[in-house]
PDB file of C-alpha atoms in Angstrom:
ATOM      1  CA  UNK A   1      72.301  76.252  -4.486  1.00 46.00           C
ATOM      2  CA  UNK A   2      72.811  79.922  -5.310  1.00 45.00           C
ATOM      3  CA  UNK A   3      74.979  82.544  -3.606  1.00 47.00           C
ATOM      4  CA  UNK A   4      75.727  85.866  -3.687  1.00 49.00           C
ATOM      5  CA  UNK A   5      79.053  86.476  -5.070  1.00 51.00           C
ATOM      6  CA  UNK A   6      80.977  89.946  -5.610  1.00 53.00           C
ATOM      7  CA  UNK A   7      82.782  89.198  -9.191  1.00 50.00           C
ATOM      8  CA  UNK A   8      83.782  92.282 -11.735  1.00 42.00           C
ATOM      9  CA  UNK A   9      83.167  94.903  -8.819  1.00 47.00           C
ATOM     10  CA  UNK A  10      79.404  93.809  -8.597  1.00 42.00           C
ATOM     11  CA  UNK A  11      77.161  91.579  -6.075  1.00 42.00           C
ATOM     12  CA  UNK A  12      76.033  88.325  -8.825  1.00 50.00           C
ATOM     13  CA  UNK A  13      74.283  85.521  -8.367  1.00 53.00           C
ATOM     14  CA  UNK A  14      76.499  82.512  -8.888  1.00 52.00           C
ATOM     15  CA  UNK A  15      74.935  78.934  -8.356  1.00 53.00           C
ATOM     16  CA  UNK A  16      78.173  77.522  -5.815  1.00 53.00           C
ATOM     17  CA  UNK A  17      77.694  73.951  -7.502  1.00 66.00           C
ATOM     18  CA  UNK A  18      79.349  75.490 -10.845  1.00 82.00           C
ATOM     19  CA  UNK A  19      82.942  76.077 -11.345  1.00 93.00           C
ATOM     20  CA  UNK A  20      84.291  79.597 -11.384  1.00 95.00           C
ATOM     21  CA  UNK A  21      86.425  81.195 -13.246  1.00 96.00           C
ATOM     22  CA  UNK A  22      89.653  83.792 -11.689  1.00 97.00           C
ATOM     23  CA  UNK A  23      92.979  84.995 -13.377  1.00 98.00           C
ATOM     24  CA  UNK A  24      96.384  85.064 -11.271  1.00 97.00           C
ATOM     25  CA  UNK A  25      99.242  85.534 -12.052  1.00 97.00           C
ATOM     26  CA  UNK A  26     102.922  83.946 -10.791  1.00 96.00           C
ATOM     27  CA  UNK A  27     105.035  86.893 -11.073  1.00 97.00           C
ATOM     28  CA  UNK A  28     109.611  86.263 -10.653  1.00 94.00           C
ATOM     29  CA  UNK A  29     112.478  87.715 -11.438  1.00 93.00           C
ATOM     30  CA  UNK A  30     116.221  86.418 -11.639  1.00 89.00           C
ATOM     31  CA  UNK A  31     118.592  87.886  -9.365  1.00 89.00           C
ATOM     32  CA  UNK A  32     121.680  88.989 -10.414  1.00 89.00           C
ATOM     33  CA  UNK A  33     123.601  85.951  -8.830  1.00 89.00           C
ATOM     34  CA  UNK A  34     120.940  83.945 -10.998  1.00 85.00           C
ATOM     35  CA  UNK A  35     118.890  82.243  -9.249  1.00 89.00           C
ATOM     36  CA  UNK A  36     114.921  82.693  -9.588  1.00 92.00           C
ATOM     37  CA  UNK A  37     112.552  84.083  -7.231  1.00 95.00           C
ATOM     38  CA  UNK A  38     108.469  84.132  -7.361  1.00 96.00           C
ATOM     39  CA  UNK A  39     106.486  86.485  -5.421  1.00 98.00           C
ATOM     40  CA  UNK A  40     103.641  85.733  -3.032  1.00 98.00           C
ATOM     41  CA  UNK A  41     101.661  88.065  -1.432  1.00 98.00           C
ATOM     42  CA  UNK A  42      98.732  87.010   1.615  1.00 97.00           C
ATOM     43  CA  UNK A  43      94.744  86.951   0.732  1.00 92.00           C
ATOM     44  CA  UNK A  44      93.221  89.201   3.715  1.00 89.00           C
ATOM     45  CA  UNK A  45      91.606  86.663   5.695  1.00 85.00           C
ATOM     46  CA  UNK A  46      93.279  84.358   5.888  1.00 87.00           C
ATOM     47  CA  UNK A  47      96.942  85.288   5.786  1.00 91.00           C
ATOM     48  CA  UNK A  48      97.737  82.686   3.309  1.00 94.00           C
ATOM     49  CA  UNK A  49     100.553  82.558   1.001  1.00 97.00           C
ATOM     50  CA  UNK A  50      99.326  82.846  -2.716  1.00 97.00           C
ATOM     51  CA  UNK A  51      99.459  84.533  -5.594  1.00 98.00           C
ATOM     52  CA  UNK A  52      97.780  87.755  -7.184  1.00 98.00           C
ATOM     53  CA  UNK A  53      94.652  87.109  -8.189  1.00 96.00           C
ATOM     54  CA  UNK A  54      90.880  87.963  -9.082  1.00 95.00           C
ATOM     55  CA  UNK A  55      87.740  87.838 -11.124  1.00 95.00           C
ATOM     56  CA  UNK A  56      88.109  88.650 -14.903  1.00 96.00           C
ATOM     57  CA  UNK A  57      86.996  91.562 -16.293  1.00 95.00           C
ATOM     58  CA  UNK A  58      84.756  92.572 -18.988  1.00 94.00           C
ATOM     59  CA  UNK A  59      86.325  93.724 -21.950  1.00 94.00           C
ATOM     60  CA  UNK A  60      89.747  93.028 -20.800  1.00 94.00           C
ATOM     61  CA  UNK A  61      91.924  89.943 -21.914  1.00 95.00           C
ATOM     62  CA  UNK A  62      92.217  87.322 -19.110  1.00 97.00           C
ATOM     63  CA  UNK A  63      96.112  88.480 -18.740  1.00 94.00           C
ATOM     64  CA  UNK A  64      95.433  92.513 -18.452  1.00 96.00           C
ATOM     65  CA  UNK A  65      92.891  91.360 -16.370  1.00 97.00           C
ATOM     66  CA  UNK A  66      95.390  89.596 -14.452  1.00 97.00           C
ATOM     67  CA  UNK A  67      98.045  91.405 -14.383  1.00 96.00           C
ATOM     68  CA  UNK A  68      95.537  94.878 -13.132  1.00 96.00           C
ATOM     69  CA  UNK A  69      95.558  92.226 -10.147  1.00 96.00           C
ATOM     70  CA  UNK A  70      99.143  91.860  -9.761  1.00 97.00           C
ATOM     71  CA  UNK A  71      99.403  95.654  -9.886  1.00 96.00           C
ATOM     72  CA  UNK A  72      96.264  96.390  -6.979  1.00 96.00           C
ATOM     73  CA  UNK A  73      96.826  93.460  -4.503  1.00 96.00           C
ATOM     74  CA  UNK A  74     101.013  92.939  -5.120  1.00 96.00           C
ATOM     75  CA  UNK A  75     102.514  96.661  -6.364  1.00 97.00           C
ATOM     76  CA  UNK A  76     104.033  95.625  -9.213  1.00 97.00           C
ATOM     77  CA  UNK A  77     104.155  95.979 -12.328  1.00 96.00           C
ATOM     78  CA  UNK A  78     106.083  93.664 -15.342  1.00 94.00           C
ATOM     79  CA  UNK A  79     105.834  91.374 -19.314  1.00 92.00           C
ATOM     80  CA  UNK A  80     103.056  89.386 -18.304  1.00 92.00           C
ATOM     81  CA  UNK A  81     103.128  86.459 -20.683  1.00 89.00           C
ATOM     82  CA  UNK A  82      99.380  86.454 -22.335  1.00 90.00           C
ATOM     83  CA  UNK A  83      99.633  82.138 -22.540  1.00 91.00           C
ATOM     84  CA  UNK A  84      98.539  81.058 -19.537  1.00 93.00           C
ATOM     85  CA  UNK A  85     101.380  79.152 -17.856  1.00 93.00           C
ATOM     86  CA  UNK A  86      98.880  76.939 -15.958  1.00 94.00           C
ATOM     87  CA  UNK A  87      95.650  76.907 -13.833  1.00 96.00           C
ATOM     88  CA  UNK A  88      95.372  75.073 -10.661  1.00 96.00           C
ATOM     89  CA  UNK A  89      91.529  74.451  -8.476  1.00 95.00           C
ATOM     90  CA  UNK A  90      90.538  75.636  -5.440  1.00 93.00           C
ATOM     91  CA  UNK A  91      87.940  76.414  -2.715  1.00 91.00           C
ATOM     92  CA  UNK A  92      86.727  80.148  -1.813  1.00 89.00           C
ATOM     93  CA  UNK A  93      84.832  81.273   1.140  1.00 84.00           C
ATOM     94  CA  UNK A  94      81.758  83.429  -0.309  1.00 84.00           C
ATOM     95  CA  UNK A  95      81.012  86.492   1.808  1.00 83.00           C
ATOM     96  CA  UNK A  96      77.643  84.524   2.116  1.00 86.00           C
ATOM     97  CA  UNK A  97      79.988  82.339   3.900  1.00 86.00           C
ATOM     98  CA  UNK A  98      79.144  79.300   1.522  1.00 90.00           C
ATOM     99  CA  UNK A  99      82.369  77.855  -0.488  1.00 91.00           C
ATOM    100  CA  UNK A 100      82.311  77.300  -4.388  1.00 93.00           C
ATOM    101  CA  UNK A 101      85.065  76.101  -6.849  1.00 94.00           C
ATOM    102  CA  UNK A 102      87.330  78.048  -8.501  1.00 95.00           C
ATOM    103  CA  UNK A 103      89.545  77.557 -11.492  1.00 97.00           C
ATOM    104  CA  UNK A 104      92.808  79.892 -11.740  1.00 97.00           C
ATOM    105  CA  UNK A 105      94.480  80.613 -14.843  1.00 97.00           C
ATOM    106  CA  UNK A 106      97.489  82.082 -13.912  1.00 96.00           C
ATOM    107  CA  UNK A 107     100.494  83.995 -16.185  1.00 95.00           C
ATOM    108  CA  UNK A 108     103.493  84.529 -16.181  1.00 94.00           C
ATOM    109  CA  UNK A 109     104.544  87.930 -15.365  1.00 94.00           C
ATOM    110  CA  UNK A 110     108.192  88.964 -15.203  1.00 93.00           C
ATOM    111  CA  UNK A 111     108.043  91.796 -12.719  1.00 95.00           C
ATOM    112  CA  UNK A 112     109.885  94.780 -13.591  1.00 94.00           C
ATOM    113  CA  UNK A 113     109.450  97.074 -11.027  1.00 95.00           C
ATOM    114  CA  UNK A 114     107.571  97.195  -7.853  1.00 94.00           C
ATOM    115  CA  UNK A 115     105.242 100.005  -5.760  1.00 94.00           C
ATOM    116  CA  UNK A 116     106.896 100.925  -2.643  1.00 94.00           C
ATOM    117  CA  UNK A 117     102.715 102.185  -2.153  1.00 92.00           C
ATOM    118  CA  UNK A 118     100.005 101.039  -3.637  1.00 90.00           C
ATOM    119  CA  UNK A 119      96.447 100.054  -2.943  1.00 89.00           C
ATOM    120  CA  UNK A 120      95.962  97.243  -0.828  1.00 93.00           C
ATOM    121  CA  UNK A 121      99.367  97.389   0.855  1.00 92.00           C
ATOM    122  CA  UNK A 122      97.773  97.822   4.523  1.00 91.00           C
ATOM    123  CA  UNK A 123      96.224  94.294   3.360  1.00 93.00           C
ATOM    124  CA  UNK A 124      97.892  92.024   2.529  1.00 94.00           C
ATOM    125  CA  UNK A 125     101.810  91.867   2.989  1.00 95.00           C
ATOM    126  CA  UNK A 126     103.952  90.865  -0.252  1.00 97.00           C
ATOM    127  CA  UNK A 127     107.693  89.273  -0.382  1.00 97.00           C
ATOM    128  CA  UNK A 128     109.791  87.475  -2.506  1.00 98.00           C
ATOM    129  CA  UNK A 129     110.426  83.700  -2.388  1.00 97.00           C
ATOM    130  CA  UNK A 130     113.472  81.319  -3.787  1.00 96.00           C
ATOM    131  CA  UNK A 131     111.772  78.773  -5.761  1.00 95.00           C
ATOM    132  CA  UNK A 132     111.837  75.617  -3.597  1.00 96.00           C
ATOM    133  CA  UNK A 133     110.999  78.332  -0.570  1.00 97.00           C
ATOM    134  CA  UNK A 134     107.884  79.670  -2.749  1.00 97.00           C
ATOM    135  CA  UNK A 135     105.911  76.114  -3.009  1.00 97.00           C
ATOM    136  CA  UNK A 136     106.921  75.904   0.321  1.00 97.00           C
ATOM    137  CA  UNK A 137     104.508  78.453   1.533  1.00 97.00           C
ATOM    138  CA  UNK A 138     101.590  78.488  -1.043  1.00 96.00           C
ATOM    139  CA  UNK A 139      98.467  77.298   0.240  1.00 89.00           C
ATOM    140  CA  UNK A 140      97.562  75.885  -3.592  1.00 92.00           C
ATOM    141  CA  UNK A 141      98.711  72.145  -3.140  1.00 93.00           C
ATOM    142  CA  UNK A 142      98.789  72.382  -7.454  1.00 94.00           C
ATOM    143  CA  UNK A 143     100.140  75.735  -7.616  1.00 95.00           C
ATOM    144  CA  UNK A 144     103.950  74.392  -5.085  1.00 96.00           C
ATOM    145  CA  UNK A 145     103.588  71.716  -7.421  1.00 95.00           C
ATOM    146  CA  UNK A 146     103.875  73.971 -10.856  1.00 94.00           C
ATOM    147  CA  UNK A 147     106.728  76.045  -8.631  1.00 95.00           C
ATOM    148  CA  UNK A 148     108.601  73.131  -7.833  1.00 94.00           C
ATOM    149  CA  UNK A 149     108.517  71.940 -11.455  1.00 92.00           C
ATOM    150  CA  UNK A 150     110.318  75.110 -12.042  1.00 90.00           C
ATOM    151  CA  UNK A 151     112.291  75.092  -9.090  1.00 87.00           C
ATOM    152  CA  UNK A 152     113.998  71.776 -11.094  1.00 86.00           C
ATOM    153  CA  UNK A 153     113.982  73.552 -14.620  1.00 82.00           C
ATOM    154  CA  UNK A 154     114.234  76.885 -13.976  1.00 72.00           C
ATOM    155  CA  UNK A 155     114.991  77.974 -17.295  1.00 74.00           C
ATOM    156  CA  UNK A 156     111.172  76.747 -17.782  1.00 77.00           C
ATOM    157  CA  UNK A 157     110.867  80.957 -16.920  1.00 73.00           C
ATOM    158  CA  UNK A 158     112.742  81.999 -20.165  1.00 67.00           C
ATOM    159  CA  UNK A 159     109.404  81.031 -21.540  1.00 69.00           C
ATOM    160  CA  UNK A 160     107.184  83.268 -20.554  1.00 68.00           C
ATOM    161  CA  UNK A 161     109.217  86.416 -21.913  1.00 58.00           C
ATOM    162  CA  UNK A 162     110.387  86.810 -25.723  1.00 47.00           C
ATOM    163  CA  UNK A 163     114.030  85.054 -26.092  1.00 39.00           C
ATOM    164  CA  UNK A 164     115.018  87.616 -27.381  1.00 39.00           C
ATOM    165  CA  UNK A 165     114.341  90.118 -24.525  1.00 44.00           C
ATOM    166  CA  UNK A 166     116.210  87.672 -21.585  1.00 40.00           C
ATOM    167  CA  UNK A 167     119.469  89.383 -21.333  1.00 44.00           C
ATOM    168  CA  UNK A 168     118.082  93.104 -20.827  1.00 45.00           C
ATOM    169  CA  UNK A 169     115.133  91.233 -18.637  1.00 42.00           C
ATOM    170  CA  UNK A 170     117.393  89.322 -16.092  1.00 42.00           C
ATOM    171  CA  UNK A 171     118.406  92.135 -13.444  1.00 46.00           C
ATOM    172  CA  UNK A 172     116.353  93.083 -10.884  1.00 43.00           C
ATOM    173  CA  UNK A 173     113.255  95.313 -10.917  1.00 50.00           C
ATOM    174  CA  UNK A 174     113.642  99.003  -8.919  1.00 46.00           C
ATOM    175  CA  UNK A 175     111.515  99.923  -6.267  1.00 48.00           C
ATOM    176  CA  UNK A 176     109.537 103.002  -6.882  1.00 46.00           C
ATOM    177  CA  UNK A 177     107.082 105.067  -5.349  1.00 44.00           C
ATOM    178  CA  UNK A 178     103.956 105.167  -6.851  1.00 39.00           C
TER     179      UNK A 178
END
């Protein structure tokens, strides 16, 4: 069965029996006291806690498309890992009223800054959570399980950046105006 979906800024016909590809970001930071935090945002329609995600962009590497989504949806920027850290699947409600199965490839981002004003600020909430609380709040069970695994072994976050940069990056990001 086909349905219309907005993909990469264009309305396209998609076969809802196919798995659609999306890209996402798991934004994180290490507080000065050493506690790791993850940043989650709410979805626009139902207010579920999710990670920033969207469609791949033609001509742009997947991790850079994910970084762009994080900037637009959460008002954050930072160092993005070019290698995916996990993936998960979920059912996406399309504008047509149908649902399509999506596979989200997730990239880790060490957040270096947050904007006070950003494109989707009026449409979403954004909040930092401990790894355990973030896992509890996440609407997507597969991603929540990954975050729970990070809570058990938080040093795995170090894999998402160049280890030689770890000490320099361990401070909290500064808020910035756009």
